[in-house]
PDB file of C-alpha atoms in Angstrom:
ATOM      1  CA  MET A   1      -7.650  17.885  -4.082  1.00  0.00           C
ATOM      2  CA  PHE A   2      -6.124  18.556  -0.633  1.00  0.00           C
ATOM      3  CA  SER A   3      -3.819  21.423   0.240  1.00  0.00           C
ATOM      4  CA  CYS A   4      -1.919  19.285   2.788  1.00  0.00           C
ATOM      5  CA  GLY A   5      -2.227  16.193   4.965  1.00  0.00           C
ATOM      6  CA  LEU A   6      -4.027  18.121   7.685  1.00  0.00           C
ATOM      7  CA  ASP A   7      -6.649  19.164   5.120  1.00  0.00           C
ATOM      8  CA  ALA A   8      -7.272  15.488   4.249  1.00  0.00           C
ATOM      9  CA  THR A   9      -7.538  14.541   7.923  1.00  0.00           C
ATOM     10  CA  LEU A  10      -9.897  17.386   8.779  1.00  0.00           C
ATOM     11  CA  ARG A  11     -12.188  16.491   5.891  1.00  0.00           C
ATOM     12  CA  ILE A  12     -12.525  12.959   7.277  1.00  0.00           C
ATOM     13  CA  ILE A  13     -13.198  14.057  10.863  1.00  0.00           C
ATOM     14  CA  ALA A  14     -15.183  17.192  10.001  1.00  0.00           C
ATOM     15  CA  GLY A  15     -18.149  17.554  12.277  1.00  0.00           C
ATOM     16  CA  LYS A  16     -18.571  17.874  15.991  1.00  0.00           C
ATOM     17  CA  TRP A  17     -19.171  14.185  16.660  1.00  0.00           C
ATOM     18  CA  LYS A  18     -16.884  12.213  14.336  1.00  0.00           C
ATOM     19  CA  PRO A  19     -13.747  12.377  16.498  1.00  0.00           C
ATOM     20  CA  LEU A  20     -15.779  11.188  19.497  1.00  0.00           C
ATOM     21  CA  ILE A  21     -17.286   8.328  17.485  1.00  0.00           C
ATOM     22  CA  VAL A  22     -13.790   7.251  16.428  1.00  0.00           C
ATOM     23  CA  TYR A  23     -12.570   7.579  20.025  1.00  0.00           C
ATOM     24  CA  PHE A  24     -15.307   5.358  21.456  1.00  0.00           C
ATOM     25  CA  LEU A  25     -15.036   2.774  18.662  1.00  0.00           C
ATOM     26  CA  CYS A  26     -11.302   2.593  19.325  1.00  0.00           C
ATOM     27  CA  GLN A  27     -12.144   1.371  22.842  1.00  0.00           C
ATOM     28  CA  SER A  28     -14.265  -1.512  21.509  1.00  0.00           C
ATOM     29  CA  PRO A  29     -16.785  -2.380  18.801  1.00  0.00           C
ATOM     30  CA  SER A  30     -20.181  -0.959  19.721  1.00  0.00           C
ATOM     31  CA  ARG A  31     -23.821  -1.265  18.917  1.00  0.00           C
ATOM     32  CA  TYR A  32     -25.760   1.851  17.952  1.00  0.00           C
ATOM     33  CA  GLY A  33     -27.342   2.283  21.390  1.00  0.00           C
ATOM     34  CA  GLU A  34     -23.976   2.016  23.122  1.00  0.00           C
ATOM     35  CA  LEU A  35     -22.557   4.716  20.862  1.00  0.00           C
ATOM     36  CA  ARG A  36     -25.608   6.905  21.427  1.00  0.00           C
ATOM     37  CA  ARG A  37     -25.070   6.719  25.199  1.00  0.00           C
ATOM     38  CA  ALA A  38     -21.292   7.242  24.933  1.00  0.00           C
ATOM     39  CA  VAL A  39     -21.449  10.285  22.640  1.00  0.00           C
ATOM     40  CA  ARG A  40     -23.484  12.477  24.965  1.00  0.00           C
ATOM     41  CA  GLY A  41     -25.532  15.198  23.332  1.00  0.00           C
ATOM     42  CA  VAL A  42     -25.586  13.796  19.794  1.00  0.00           C
ATOM     43  CA  SER A  43     -28.988  13.497  18.140  1.00  0.00           C
ATOM     44  CA  ASP A  44     -30.062  10.286  16.431  1.00  0.00           C
ATOM     45  CA  LYS A  45     -30.046  12.090  13.078  1.00  0.00           C
ATOM     46  CA  MET A  46     -26.459  13.305  13.470  1.00  0.00           C
ATOM     47  CA  LEU A  47     -25.148   9.998  14.819  1.00  0.00           C
ATOM     48  CA  ILE A  48     -26.691   8.085  11.926  1.00  0.00           C
ATOM     49  CA  GLN A  49     -25.377  10.630   9.410  1.00  0.00           C
ATOM     50  CA  HIS A  50     -21.850  10.596  10.822  1.00  0.00           C
ATOM     51  CA  LEU A  51     -21.753   6.790  11.016  1.00  0.00           C
ATOM     52  CA  LYS A  52     -22.816   6.569   7.363  1.00  0.00           C
ATOM     53  CA  GLU A  53     -20.171   9.109   6.343  1.00  0.00           C
ATOM     54  CA  LEU A  54     -17.437   7.363   8.329  1.00  0.00           C
ATOM     55  CA  GLU A  55     -18.473   4.068   6.763  1.00  0.00           C
ATOM     56  CA  ALA A  56     -18.398   5.587   3.259  1.00  0.00           C
ATOM     57  CA  ASP A  57     -14.939   7.026   4.012  1.00  0.00           C
ATOM     58  CA  GLY A  58     -13.581   3.629   5.061  1.00  0.00           C
ATOM     59  CA  ILE A  59     -13.114   4.540   8.731  1.00  0.00           C
ATOM     60  CA  VAL A  60     -15.975   2.496  10.216  1.00  0.00           C
ATOM     61  CA  ALA A  61     -17.287  -0.942   9.290  1.00  0.00           C
ATOM     62  CA  ARG A  62     -20.941  -1.809   9.901  1.00  0.00           C
ATOM     63  CA  HIS A  63     -21.775  -5.439  10.567  1.00  0.00           C
ATOM     64  CA  ASP A  64     -25.448  -6.418  10.343  1.00  0.00           C
ATOM     65  CA  HIS A  65     -25.972  -9.774  12.062  1.00  0.00           C
ATOM     66  CA  GLN A  66     -29.251 -10.405  10.193  1.00  0.00           C
ATOM     67  CA  GLU A  67     -31.089 -11.281  13.386  1.00  0.00           C
ATOM     68  CA  VAL A  68     -34.478 -10.523  14.837  1.00  0.00           C
ATOM     69  CA  PRO A  69     -34.481  -8.252  16.709  1.00  0.00           C
ATOM     70  CA  PRO A  70     -31.958  -6.414  14.541  1.00  0.00           C
ATOM     71  CA  ARG A  71     -28.373  -6.307  15.797  1.00  0.00           C
ATOM     72  CA  VAL A  72     -25.744  -4.111  14.164  1.00  0.00           C
ATOM     73  CA  ASP A  73     -22.183  -3.606  15.372  1.00  0.00           C
ATOM     74  CA  TYR A  74     -19.809  -0.820  14.382  1.00  0.00           C
ATOM     75  CA  THR A  75     -16.035  -1.274  14.410  1.00  0.00           C
ATOM     76  CA  LEU A  76     -13.046   0.668  13.196  1.00  0.00           C
ATOM     77  CA  THR A  77     -11.368  -0.491  10.022  1.00  0.00           C
ATOM     78  CA  PRO A  78      -7.553  -0.608   9.841  1.00  0.00           C
ATOM     79  CA  LEU A  79      -7.710   2.916   8.387  1.00  0.00           C
ATOM     80  CA  GLY A  80      -9.948   3.915  11.291  1.00  0.00           C
ATOM     81  CA  HIS A  81      -7.482   2.502  13.825  1.00  0.00           C
ATOM     82  CA  SER A  82      -4.670   4.508  12.231  1.00  0.00           C
ATOM     83  CA  LEU A  83      -6.849   7.648  12.474  1.00  0.00           C
ATOM     84  CA  ALA A  84      -7.574   6.867  16.139  1.00  0.00           C
ATOM     85  CA  ALA A  85      -3.830   6.584  16.781  1.00  0.00           C
ATOM     86  CA  ALA A  86      -3.343   9.995  15.162  1.00  0.00           C
ATOM     87  CA  LEU A  87      -6.069  11.487  17.388  1.00  0.00           C
ATOM     88  CA  ALA A  88      -4.580  10.003  20.580  1.00  0.00           C
ATOM     89  CA  PRO A  89      -2.183  12.931  21.203  1.00  0.00           C
ATOM     90  CA  LEU A  90      -5.150  15.321  21.042  1.00  0.00           C
ATOM     91  CA  CYS A  91      -6.861  13.260  23.756  1.00  0.00           C
ATOM     92  CA  VAL A  92      -3.738  13.492  25.913  1.00  0.00           C
ATOM     93  CA  TRP A  93      -3.510  17.255  25.379  1.00  0.00           C
ATOM     94  CA  GLY A  94      -7.188  17.660  26.300  1.00  0.00           C
ATOM     95  CA  SER A  95      -6.787  15.591  29.451  1.00  0.00           C
ATOM     96  CA  GLU A  96      -3.667  17.466  30.541  1.00  0.00           C
ATOM     97  CA  ASN A  97      -5.215  20.893  29.902  1.00  0.00           C
ATOM     98  CA  MET A  98      -8.874  20.272  30.782  1.00  0.00           C
ATOM     99  CA  ALA A  99      -8.923  22.632  33.771  1.00  0.00           C
ATOM    100  CA  GLU A 100      -7.284  25.462  31.839  1.00  0.00           C
ATOM    101  CA  VAL A 101      -9.602  24.973  28.853  1.00  0.00           C
ATOM    102  CA  ALA A 102     -12.634  24.996  31.169  1.00  0.00           C
ATOM    103  CA  ARG A 103     -11.376  28.249  32.727  1.00  0.00           C
ATOM    104  CA  VAL A 104     -10.862  29.853  29.304  1.00  0.00           C
ATOM    105  CA  PHE A 105     -14.344  28.860  28.138  1.00  0.00           C
ATOM    106  CA  ALA A 106     -15.909  30.145  31.361  1.00  0.00           C
ATOM    107  CA  GLU A 107     -14.152  33.494  30.855  1.00  0.00           C
ATOM    108  CA  ARG A 108     -15.272  33.618  27.233  1.00  0.00           C
ATOM    109  CA  ASP A 109     -18.877  32.854  28.237  1.00  0.00           C
ATOM    110  CA  ALA A 110     -18.794  35.609  30.885  1.00  0.00           C
ATOM    111  CA  TRP A 111     -17.330  38.065  28.378  1.00  0.00           C
ATOM    112  CA  THR A 112     -19.972  37.159  25.784  1.00  0.00           C
ATOM    113  CA  ARG A 113     -22.827  37.566  28.292  1.00  0.00           C
ATOM    114  CA  ALA A 114     -21.432  40.947  29.382  1.00  0.00           C
ATOM    115  CA  ALA A 115     -21.268  42.119  25.765  1.00  0.00           C
ATOM    116  CA  GLU A 116     -24.940  41.278  25.141  1.00  0.00           C
TER     117      GLU A 116
END
């Protein structure tokens, strides 16, 4: 089914927003609106889709409080916390290299515009 462990991991976190959802849920359980504000740029459609997929994959748990008005919380499962721990070194790398990555992307954007 998977060619290696990285293949399994990438299938779980495939998509632009899933790693960010896991990151923010690792900080604390969140309601939908809190996640929507934290994951800047995500559309409602994509956030809902990714939350459903992460729930189906056993990474996220959805708790409906059965209240009016509706209140739903999202939390990481134990499997989700272990995934968040695996993603932590990527967060560190990104923080340590943010300036260099920004420079590289700016150069790439300038090169792409010049080629057009």
